PDB file of C-alpha atoms in Angstrom:
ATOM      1  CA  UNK N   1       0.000   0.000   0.000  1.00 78.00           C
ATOM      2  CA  UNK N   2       1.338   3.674  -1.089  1.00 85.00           C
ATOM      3  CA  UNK N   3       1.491   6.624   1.413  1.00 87.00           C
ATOM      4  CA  UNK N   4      -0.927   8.376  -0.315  1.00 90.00           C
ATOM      5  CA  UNK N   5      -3.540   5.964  -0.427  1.00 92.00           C
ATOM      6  CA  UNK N   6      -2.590   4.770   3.259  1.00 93.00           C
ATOM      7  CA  UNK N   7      -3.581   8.865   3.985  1.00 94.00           C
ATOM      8  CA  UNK N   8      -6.989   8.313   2.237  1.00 95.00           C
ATOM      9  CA  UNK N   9      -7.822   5.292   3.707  1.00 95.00           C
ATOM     10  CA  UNK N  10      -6.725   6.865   8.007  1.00 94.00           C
ATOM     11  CA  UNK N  11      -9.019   9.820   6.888  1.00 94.00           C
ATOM     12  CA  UNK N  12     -11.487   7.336   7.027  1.00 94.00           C
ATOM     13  CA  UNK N  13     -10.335   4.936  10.006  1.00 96.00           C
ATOM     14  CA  UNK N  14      -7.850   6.762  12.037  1.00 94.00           C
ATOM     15  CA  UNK N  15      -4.233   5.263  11.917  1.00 95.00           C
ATOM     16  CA  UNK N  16      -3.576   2.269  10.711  1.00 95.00           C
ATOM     17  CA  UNK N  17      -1.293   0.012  12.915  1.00 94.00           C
ATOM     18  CA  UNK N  18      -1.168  -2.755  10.382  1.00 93.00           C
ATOM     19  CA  UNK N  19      -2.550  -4.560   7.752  1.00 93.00           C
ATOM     20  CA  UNK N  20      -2.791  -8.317   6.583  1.00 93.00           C
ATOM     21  CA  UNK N  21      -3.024 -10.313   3.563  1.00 90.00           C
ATOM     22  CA  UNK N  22      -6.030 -12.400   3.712  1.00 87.00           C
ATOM     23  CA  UNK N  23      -5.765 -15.987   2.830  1.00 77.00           C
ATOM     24  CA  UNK N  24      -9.242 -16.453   1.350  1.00 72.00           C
ATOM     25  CA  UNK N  25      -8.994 -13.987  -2.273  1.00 68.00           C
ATOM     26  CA  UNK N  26     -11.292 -13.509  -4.257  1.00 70.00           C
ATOM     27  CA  UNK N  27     -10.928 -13.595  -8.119  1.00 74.00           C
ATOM     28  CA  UNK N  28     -11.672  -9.632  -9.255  1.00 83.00           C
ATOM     29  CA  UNK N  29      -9.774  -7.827  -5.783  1.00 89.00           C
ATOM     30  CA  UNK N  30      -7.631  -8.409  -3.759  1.00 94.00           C
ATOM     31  CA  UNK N  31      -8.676  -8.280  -0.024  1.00 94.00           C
ATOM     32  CA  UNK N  32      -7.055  -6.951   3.169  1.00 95.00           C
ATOM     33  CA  UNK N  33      -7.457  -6.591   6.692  1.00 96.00           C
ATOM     34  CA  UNK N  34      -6.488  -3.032   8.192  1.00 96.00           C
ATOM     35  CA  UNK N  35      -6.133  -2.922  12.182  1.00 97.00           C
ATOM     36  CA  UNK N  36      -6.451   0.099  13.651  1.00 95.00           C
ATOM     37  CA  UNK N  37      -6.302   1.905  17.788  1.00 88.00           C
ATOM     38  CA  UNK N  38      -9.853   0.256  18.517  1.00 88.00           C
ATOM     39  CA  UNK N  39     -11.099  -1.986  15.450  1.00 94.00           C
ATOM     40  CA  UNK N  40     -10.447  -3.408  12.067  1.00 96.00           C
ATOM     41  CA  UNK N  41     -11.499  -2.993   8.264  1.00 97.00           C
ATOM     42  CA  UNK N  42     -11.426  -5.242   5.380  1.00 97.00           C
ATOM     43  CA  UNK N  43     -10.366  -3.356   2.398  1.00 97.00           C
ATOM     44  CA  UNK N  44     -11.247  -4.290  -1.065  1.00 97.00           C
ATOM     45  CA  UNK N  45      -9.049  -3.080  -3.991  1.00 96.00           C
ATOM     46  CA  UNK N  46      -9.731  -4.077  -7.852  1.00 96.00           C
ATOM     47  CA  UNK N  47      -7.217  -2.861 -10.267  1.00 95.00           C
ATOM     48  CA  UNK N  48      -8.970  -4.011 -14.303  1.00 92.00           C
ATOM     49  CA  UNK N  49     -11.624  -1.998 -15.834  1.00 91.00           C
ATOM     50  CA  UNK N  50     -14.542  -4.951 -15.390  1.00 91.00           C
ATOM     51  CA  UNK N  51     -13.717  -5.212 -11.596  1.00 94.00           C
ATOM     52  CA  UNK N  52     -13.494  -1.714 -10.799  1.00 96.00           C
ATOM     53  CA  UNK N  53     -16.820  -1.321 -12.234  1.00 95.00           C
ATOM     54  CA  UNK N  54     -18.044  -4.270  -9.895  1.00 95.00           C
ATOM     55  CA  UNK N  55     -16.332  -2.835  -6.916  1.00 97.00           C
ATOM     56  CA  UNK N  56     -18.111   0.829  -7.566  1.00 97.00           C
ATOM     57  CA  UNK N  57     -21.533  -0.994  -7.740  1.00 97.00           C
ATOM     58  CA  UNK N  58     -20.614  -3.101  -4.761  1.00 97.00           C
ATOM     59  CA  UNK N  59     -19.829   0.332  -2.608  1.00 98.00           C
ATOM     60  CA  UNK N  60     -23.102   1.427  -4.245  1.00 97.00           C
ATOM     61  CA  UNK N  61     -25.323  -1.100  -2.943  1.00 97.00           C
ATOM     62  CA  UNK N  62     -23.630  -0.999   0.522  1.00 97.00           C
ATOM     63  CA  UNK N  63     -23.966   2.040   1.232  1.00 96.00           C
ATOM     64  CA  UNK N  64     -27.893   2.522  -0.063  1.00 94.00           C
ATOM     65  CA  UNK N  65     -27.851  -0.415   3.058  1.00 96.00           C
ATOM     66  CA  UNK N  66     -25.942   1.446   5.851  1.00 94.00           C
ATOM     67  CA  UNK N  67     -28.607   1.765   8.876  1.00 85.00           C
ATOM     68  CA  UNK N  68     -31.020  -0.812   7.212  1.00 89.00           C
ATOM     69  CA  UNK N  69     -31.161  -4.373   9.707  1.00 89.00           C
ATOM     70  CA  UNK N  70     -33.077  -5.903   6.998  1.00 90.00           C
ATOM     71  CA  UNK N  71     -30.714  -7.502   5.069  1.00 96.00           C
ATOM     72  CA  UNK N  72     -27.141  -8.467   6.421  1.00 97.00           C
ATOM     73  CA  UNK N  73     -24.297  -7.140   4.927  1.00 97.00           C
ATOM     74  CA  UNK N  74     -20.712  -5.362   5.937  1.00 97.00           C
ATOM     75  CA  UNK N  75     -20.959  -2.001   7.004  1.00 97.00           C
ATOM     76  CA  UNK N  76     -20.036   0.625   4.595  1.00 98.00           C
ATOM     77  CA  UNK N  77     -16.897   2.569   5.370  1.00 97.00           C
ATOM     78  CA  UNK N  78     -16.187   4.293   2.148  1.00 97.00           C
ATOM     79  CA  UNK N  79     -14.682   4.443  -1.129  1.00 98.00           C
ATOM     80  CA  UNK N  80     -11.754   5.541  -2.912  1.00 97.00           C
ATOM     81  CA  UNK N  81     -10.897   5.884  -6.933  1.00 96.00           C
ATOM     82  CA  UNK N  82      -7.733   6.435  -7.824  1.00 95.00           C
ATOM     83  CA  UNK N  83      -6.180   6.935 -11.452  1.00 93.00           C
ATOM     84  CA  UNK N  84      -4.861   2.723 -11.282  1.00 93.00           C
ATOM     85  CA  UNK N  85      -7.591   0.890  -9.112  1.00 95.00           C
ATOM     86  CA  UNK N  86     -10.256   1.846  -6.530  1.00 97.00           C
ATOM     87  CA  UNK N  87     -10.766   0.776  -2.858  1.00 97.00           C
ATOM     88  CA  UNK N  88     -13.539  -0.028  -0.792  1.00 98.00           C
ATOM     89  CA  UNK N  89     -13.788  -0.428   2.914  1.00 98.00           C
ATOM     90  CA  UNK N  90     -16.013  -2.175   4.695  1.00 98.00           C
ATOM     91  CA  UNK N  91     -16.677  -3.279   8.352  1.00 97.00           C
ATOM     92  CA  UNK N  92     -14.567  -6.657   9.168  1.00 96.00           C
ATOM     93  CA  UNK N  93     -16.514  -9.526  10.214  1.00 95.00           C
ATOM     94  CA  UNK N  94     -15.855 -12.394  12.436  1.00 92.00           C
ATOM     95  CA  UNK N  95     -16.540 -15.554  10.163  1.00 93.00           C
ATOM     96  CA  UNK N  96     -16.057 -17.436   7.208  1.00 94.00           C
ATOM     97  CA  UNK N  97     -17.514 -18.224   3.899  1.00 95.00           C
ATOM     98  CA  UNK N  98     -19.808 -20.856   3.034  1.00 97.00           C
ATOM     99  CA  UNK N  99     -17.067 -22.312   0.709  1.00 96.00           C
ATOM    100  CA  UNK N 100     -14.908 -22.619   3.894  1.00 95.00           C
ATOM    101  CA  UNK N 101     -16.742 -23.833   6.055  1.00 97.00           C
ATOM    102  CA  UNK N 102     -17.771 -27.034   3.975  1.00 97.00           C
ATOM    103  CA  UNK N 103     -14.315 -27.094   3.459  1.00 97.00           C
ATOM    104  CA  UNK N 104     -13.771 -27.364   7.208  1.00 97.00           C
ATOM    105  CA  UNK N 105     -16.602 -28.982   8.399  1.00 97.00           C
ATOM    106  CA  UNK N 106     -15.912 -32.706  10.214  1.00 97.00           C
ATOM    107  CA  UNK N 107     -18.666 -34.814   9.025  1.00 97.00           C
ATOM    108  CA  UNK N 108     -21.389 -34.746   6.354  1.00 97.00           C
ATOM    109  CA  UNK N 109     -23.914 -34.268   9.108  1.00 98.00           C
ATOM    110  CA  UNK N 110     -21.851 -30.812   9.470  1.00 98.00           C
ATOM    111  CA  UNK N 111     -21.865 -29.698   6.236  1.00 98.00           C
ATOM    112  CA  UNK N 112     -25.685 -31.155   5.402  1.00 98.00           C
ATOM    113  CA  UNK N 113     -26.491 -28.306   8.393  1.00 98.00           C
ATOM    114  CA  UNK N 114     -25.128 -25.990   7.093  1.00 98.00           C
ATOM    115  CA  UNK N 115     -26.549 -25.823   3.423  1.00 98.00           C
ATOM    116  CA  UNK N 116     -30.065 -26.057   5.311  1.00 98.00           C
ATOM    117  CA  UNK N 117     -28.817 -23.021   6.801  1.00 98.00           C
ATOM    118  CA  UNK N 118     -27.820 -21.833   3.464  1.00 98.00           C
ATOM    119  CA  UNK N 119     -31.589 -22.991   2.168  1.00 98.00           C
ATOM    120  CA  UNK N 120     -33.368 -21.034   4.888  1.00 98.00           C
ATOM    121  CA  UNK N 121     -31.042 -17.867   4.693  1.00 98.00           C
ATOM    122  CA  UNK N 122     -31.737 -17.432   0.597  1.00 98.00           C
ATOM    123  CA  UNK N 123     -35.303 -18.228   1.369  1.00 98.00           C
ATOM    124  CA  UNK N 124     -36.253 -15.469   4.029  1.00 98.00           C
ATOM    125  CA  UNK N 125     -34.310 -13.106   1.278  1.00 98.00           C
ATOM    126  CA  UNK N 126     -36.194 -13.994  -1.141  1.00 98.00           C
ATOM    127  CA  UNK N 127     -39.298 -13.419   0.964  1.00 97.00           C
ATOM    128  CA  UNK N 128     -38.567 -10.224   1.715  1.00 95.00           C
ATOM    129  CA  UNK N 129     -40.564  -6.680   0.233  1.00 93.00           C
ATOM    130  CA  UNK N 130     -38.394  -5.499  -2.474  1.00 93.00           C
ATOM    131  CA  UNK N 131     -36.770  -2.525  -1.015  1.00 91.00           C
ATOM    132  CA  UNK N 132     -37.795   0.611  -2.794  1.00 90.00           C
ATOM    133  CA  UNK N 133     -33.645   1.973  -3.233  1.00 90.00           C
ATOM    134  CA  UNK N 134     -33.414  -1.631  -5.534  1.00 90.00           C
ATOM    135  CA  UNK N 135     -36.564  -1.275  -7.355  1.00 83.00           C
ATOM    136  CA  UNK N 136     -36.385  -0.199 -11.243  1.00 80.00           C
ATOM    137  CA  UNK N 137     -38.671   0.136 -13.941  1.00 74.00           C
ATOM    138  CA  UNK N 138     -36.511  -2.119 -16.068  1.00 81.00           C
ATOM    139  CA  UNK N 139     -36.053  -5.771 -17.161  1.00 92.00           C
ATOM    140  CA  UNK N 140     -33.593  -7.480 -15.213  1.00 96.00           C
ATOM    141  CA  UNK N 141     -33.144 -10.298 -17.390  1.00 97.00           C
ATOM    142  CA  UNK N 142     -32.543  -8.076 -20.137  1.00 96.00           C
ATOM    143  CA  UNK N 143     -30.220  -5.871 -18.808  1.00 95.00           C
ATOM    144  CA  UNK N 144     -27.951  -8.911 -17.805  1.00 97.00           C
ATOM    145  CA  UNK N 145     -28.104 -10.266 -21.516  1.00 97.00           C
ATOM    146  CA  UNK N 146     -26.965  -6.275 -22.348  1.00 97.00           C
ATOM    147  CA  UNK N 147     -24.322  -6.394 -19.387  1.00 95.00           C
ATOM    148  CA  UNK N 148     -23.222 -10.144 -20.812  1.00 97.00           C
ATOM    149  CA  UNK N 149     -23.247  -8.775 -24.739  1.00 97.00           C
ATOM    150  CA  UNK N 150     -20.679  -6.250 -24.174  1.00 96.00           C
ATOM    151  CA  UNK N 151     -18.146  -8.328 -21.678  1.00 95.00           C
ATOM    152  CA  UNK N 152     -18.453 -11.160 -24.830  1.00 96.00           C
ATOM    153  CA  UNK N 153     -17.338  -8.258 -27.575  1.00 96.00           C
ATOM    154  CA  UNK N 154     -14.587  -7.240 -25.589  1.00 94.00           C
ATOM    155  CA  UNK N 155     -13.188 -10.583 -24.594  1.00 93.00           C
ATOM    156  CA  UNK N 156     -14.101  -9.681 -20.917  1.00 92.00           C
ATOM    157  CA  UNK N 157     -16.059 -13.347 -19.818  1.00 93.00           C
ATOM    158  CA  UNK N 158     -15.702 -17.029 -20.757  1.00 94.00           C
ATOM    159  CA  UNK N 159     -19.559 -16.689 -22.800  1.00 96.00           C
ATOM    160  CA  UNK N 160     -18.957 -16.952 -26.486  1.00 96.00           C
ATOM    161  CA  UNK N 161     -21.342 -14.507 -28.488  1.00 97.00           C
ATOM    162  CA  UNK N 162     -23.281 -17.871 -29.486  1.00 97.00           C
ATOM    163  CA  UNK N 163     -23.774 -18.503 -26.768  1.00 98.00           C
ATOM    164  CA  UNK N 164     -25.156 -15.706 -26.004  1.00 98.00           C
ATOM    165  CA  UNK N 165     -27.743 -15.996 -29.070  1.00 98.00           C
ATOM    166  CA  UNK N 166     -29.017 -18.810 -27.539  1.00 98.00           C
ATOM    167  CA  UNK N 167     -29.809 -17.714 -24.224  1.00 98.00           C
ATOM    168  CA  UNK N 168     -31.899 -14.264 -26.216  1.00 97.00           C
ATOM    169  CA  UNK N 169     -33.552 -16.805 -28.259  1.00 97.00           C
ATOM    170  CA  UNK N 170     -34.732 -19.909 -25.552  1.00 97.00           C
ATOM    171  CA  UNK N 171     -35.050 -17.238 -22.244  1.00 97.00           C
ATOM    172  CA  UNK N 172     -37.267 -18.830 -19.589  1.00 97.00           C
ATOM    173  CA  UNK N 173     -41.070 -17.859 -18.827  1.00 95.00           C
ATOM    174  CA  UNK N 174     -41.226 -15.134 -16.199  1.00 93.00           C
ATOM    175  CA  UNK N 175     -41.664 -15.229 -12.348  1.00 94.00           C
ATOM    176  CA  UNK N 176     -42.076 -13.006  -9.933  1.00 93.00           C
ATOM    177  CA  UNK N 177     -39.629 -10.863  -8.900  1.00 94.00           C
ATOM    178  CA  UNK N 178     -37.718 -10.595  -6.160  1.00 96.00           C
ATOM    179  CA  UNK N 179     -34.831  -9.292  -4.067  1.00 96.00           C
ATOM    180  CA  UNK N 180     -31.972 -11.098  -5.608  1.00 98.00           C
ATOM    181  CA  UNK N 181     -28.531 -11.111  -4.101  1.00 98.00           C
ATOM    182  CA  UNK N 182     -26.682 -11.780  -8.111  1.00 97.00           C
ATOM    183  CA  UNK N 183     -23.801 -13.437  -7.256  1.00 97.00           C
ATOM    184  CA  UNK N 184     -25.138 -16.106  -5.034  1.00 98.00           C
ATOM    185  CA  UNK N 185     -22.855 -18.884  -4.928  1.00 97.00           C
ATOM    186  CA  UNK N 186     -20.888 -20.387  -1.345  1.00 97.00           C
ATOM    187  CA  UNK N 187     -17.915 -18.193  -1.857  1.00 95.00           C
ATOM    188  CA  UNK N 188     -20.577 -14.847  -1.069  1.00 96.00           C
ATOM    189  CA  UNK N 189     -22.453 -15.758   1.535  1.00 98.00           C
ATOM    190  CA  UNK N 190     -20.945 -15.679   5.350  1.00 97.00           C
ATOM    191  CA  UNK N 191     -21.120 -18.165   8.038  1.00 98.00           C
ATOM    192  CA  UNK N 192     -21.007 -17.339  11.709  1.00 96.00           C
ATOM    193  CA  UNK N 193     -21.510 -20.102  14.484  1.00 95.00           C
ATOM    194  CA  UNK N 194     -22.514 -22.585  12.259  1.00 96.00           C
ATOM    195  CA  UNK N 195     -24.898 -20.558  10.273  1.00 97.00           C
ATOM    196  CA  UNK N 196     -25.115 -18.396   6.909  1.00 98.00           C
ATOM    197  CA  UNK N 197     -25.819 -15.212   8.544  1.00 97.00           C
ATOM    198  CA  UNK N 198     -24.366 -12.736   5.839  1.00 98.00           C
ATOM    199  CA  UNK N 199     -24.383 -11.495   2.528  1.00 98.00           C
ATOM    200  CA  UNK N 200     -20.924 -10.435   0.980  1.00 96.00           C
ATOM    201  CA  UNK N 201     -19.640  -9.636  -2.619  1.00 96.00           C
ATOM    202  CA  UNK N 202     -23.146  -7.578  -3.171  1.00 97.00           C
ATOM    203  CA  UNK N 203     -22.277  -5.377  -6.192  1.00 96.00           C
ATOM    204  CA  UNK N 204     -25.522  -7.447  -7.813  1.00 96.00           C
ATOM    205  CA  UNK N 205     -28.122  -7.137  -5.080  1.00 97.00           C
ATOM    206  CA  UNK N 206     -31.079  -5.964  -6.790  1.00 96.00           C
ATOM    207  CA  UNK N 207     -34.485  -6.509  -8.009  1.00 96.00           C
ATOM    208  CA  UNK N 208     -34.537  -9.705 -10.325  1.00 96.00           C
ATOM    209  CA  UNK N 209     -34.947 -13.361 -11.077  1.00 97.00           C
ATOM    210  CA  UNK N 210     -34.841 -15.656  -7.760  1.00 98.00           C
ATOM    211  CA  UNK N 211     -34.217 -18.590 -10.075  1.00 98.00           C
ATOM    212  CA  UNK N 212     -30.824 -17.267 -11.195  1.00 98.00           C
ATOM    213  CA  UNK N 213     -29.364 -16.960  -6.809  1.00 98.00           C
ATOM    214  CA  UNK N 214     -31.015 -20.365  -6.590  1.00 98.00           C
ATOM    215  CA  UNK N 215     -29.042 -21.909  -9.463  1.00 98.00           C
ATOM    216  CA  UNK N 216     -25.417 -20.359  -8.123  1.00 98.00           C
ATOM    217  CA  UNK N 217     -26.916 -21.348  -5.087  1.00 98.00           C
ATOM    218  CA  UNK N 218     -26.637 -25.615  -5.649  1.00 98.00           C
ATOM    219  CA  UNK N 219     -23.717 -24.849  -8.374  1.00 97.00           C
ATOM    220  CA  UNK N 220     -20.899 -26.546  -6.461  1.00 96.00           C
ATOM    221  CA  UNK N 221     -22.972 -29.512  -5.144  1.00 96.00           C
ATOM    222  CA  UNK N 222     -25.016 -29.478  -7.509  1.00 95.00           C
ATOM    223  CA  UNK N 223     -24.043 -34.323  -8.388  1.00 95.00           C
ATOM    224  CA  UNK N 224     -24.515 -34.559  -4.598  1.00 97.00           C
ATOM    225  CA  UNK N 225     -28.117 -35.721  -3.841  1.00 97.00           C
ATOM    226  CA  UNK N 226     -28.151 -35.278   0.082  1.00 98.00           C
ATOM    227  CA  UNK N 227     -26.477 -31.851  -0.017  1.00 98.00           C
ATOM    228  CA  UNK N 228     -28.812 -30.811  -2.701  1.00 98.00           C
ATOM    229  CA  UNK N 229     -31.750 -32.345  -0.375  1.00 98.00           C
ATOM    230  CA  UNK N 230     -30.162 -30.107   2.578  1.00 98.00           C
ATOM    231  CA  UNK N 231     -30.351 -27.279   0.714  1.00 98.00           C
ATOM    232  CA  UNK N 232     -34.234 -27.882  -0.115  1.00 98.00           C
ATOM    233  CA  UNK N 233     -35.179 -28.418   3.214  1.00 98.00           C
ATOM    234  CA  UNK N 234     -34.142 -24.883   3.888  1.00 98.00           C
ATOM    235  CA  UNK N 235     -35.357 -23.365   0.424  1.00 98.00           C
ATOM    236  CA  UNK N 236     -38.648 -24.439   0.431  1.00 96.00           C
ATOM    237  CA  UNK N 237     -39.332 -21.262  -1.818  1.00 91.00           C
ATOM    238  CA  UNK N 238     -38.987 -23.209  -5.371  1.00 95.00           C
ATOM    239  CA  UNK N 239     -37.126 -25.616  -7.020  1.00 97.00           C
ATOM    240  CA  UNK N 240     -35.352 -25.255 -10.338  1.00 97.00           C
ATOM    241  CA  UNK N 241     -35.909 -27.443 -12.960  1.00 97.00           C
ATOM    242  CA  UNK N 242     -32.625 -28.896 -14.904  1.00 96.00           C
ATOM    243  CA  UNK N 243     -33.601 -26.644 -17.666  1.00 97.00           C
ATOM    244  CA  UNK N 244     -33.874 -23.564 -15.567  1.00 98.00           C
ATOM    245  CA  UNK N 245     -30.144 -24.402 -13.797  1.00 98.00           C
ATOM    246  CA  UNK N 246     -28.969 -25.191 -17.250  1.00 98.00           C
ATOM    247  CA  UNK N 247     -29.630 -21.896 -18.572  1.00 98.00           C
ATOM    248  CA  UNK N 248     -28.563 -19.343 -15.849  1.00 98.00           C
ATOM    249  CA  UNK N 249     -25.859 -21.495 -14.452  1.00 97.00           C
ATOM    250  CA  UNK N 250     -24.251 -23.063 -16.930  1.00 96.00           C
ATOM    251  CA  UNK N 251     -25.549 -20.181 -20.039  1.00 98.00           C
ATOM    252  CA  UNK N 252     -26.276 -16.822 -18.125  1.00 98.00           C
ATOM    253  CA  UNK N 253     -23.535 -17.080 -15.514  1.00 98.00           C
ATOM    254  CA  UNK N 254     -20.263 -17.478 -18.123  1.00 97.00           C
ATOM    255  CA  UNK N 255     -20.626 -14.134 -19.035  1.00 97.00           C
ATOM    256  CA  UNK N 256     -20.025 -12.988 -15.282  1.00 94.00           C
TER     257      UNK N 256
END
């Protein structure tokens, strides 16, 4: 970390005493702990054009959030751009993701509770009133298939442009809308004392399909039958058909 952006960041936090590397990374920033006199910070900082954009609508949505209990997220801090990357602080919290956890869990029993919890989380989300700062006149849906068109003509995503074509052409029938975290898989959601208790990575929480959180949701058990069966016991919401999964995990999703 510079001096200069170590100034920006104290403006925010008071003095930084140190900072650490954190083991878990994600794949568009790279992530950092920042102790200061009386607490600590995670700091976020994304360096490519895509990213940057992701980490702007991630400060976005956290800080419409700041003072709402509703939904659980890190607490907004603030955020810095600077000519070469930008920087987001949050609120550090005690925990670990779902991916993790499984990873630490000691038994199937273990892990089976914990993608209830998982299940029952994503379901009282989805349950929830739309809040009125997410809600837009637009098509979700659409707007992804916009958002997924221009990362495919600049070579930004794994989704080839015919792939693409396909998903305009066979899109599935409608459902109700709902709050929608959009990036829902077991790296983004937090576990604390054995439960998911937290969203993180937000920079998609809007108004949108449930079926596409749902999907990300199973992606990475997806062959198991008993952690998919855990999962449902929690979810009771709805349950996606192959087709459904098909297209917004394995068609929508490669373009993000």
């Amino acid at each position: 970390m510079n001096h200069s952006l170590q100034e920006k960041i104290e403006k925010l936090t008071g003095s930084i005493h140190k900072t650490n590397i954190l083991d878990e990374q994600g794949w568009t920033s790279e992530v950092r702990r920042i102790f200061t006199g009386d607490r600590s910070y995670l700091l976020k900082s994304s360096y490519k054009e895509k990213y940057r954009e992701w980490l702007k609508e991630e400060a976005q949505v956290l800080k419409k959030l700041s003072g709402n209990p509703e939904i659980s997220v890190p607490e907004y801090c603030g955020f810095i751009e600077e000519k070469d990357g930008d920087h987001l602080i949050m609120s550090f919290e005690d925990g670990m993701s779902l991916t993790a956890a499984l990873a630490k869990a000691a038994s199937d029993t273990e892990r089976k509770s914990l993608l209830r919890s998982f299940g029952r989380f994503l379901h009282e989300f989805h349950e929830k009133e739309p809040l009125d700062i997410f809600k837009s006149e637009g098509d979700w849906l659409q707007d992804q298939l916009l958002k997924a068109q221009y990362y495919a003509e600049n070579g930004q995503c794994d989704g080839s442009l015919s792939l693409l074509e396909n998903l305009k052409a066979d899109r599935p029938s409608p459902v109700k809308q709902t709050m929608i975290h959009g990036d829902c898989t077991a790296d983004n959601v937090f576990v604390v004392d054995g439960e998911v208790r937290m969203f993180i990575d937000v920079a998609g929480m809007t108004v949108g399909d449930p079926r596409y959180d749902e999907s990300l949701a199973i992606r990475k058990f997806m062959d198991n039958t008993e952690y998919v069966t855990a999962f449902y016991e929690g979810y009771t919401w709805y349950r996606v058909t192959k087709e459904e999964f098909q297209y917004f995990d394995e068609g929508l999703y490669e373009f993000f």
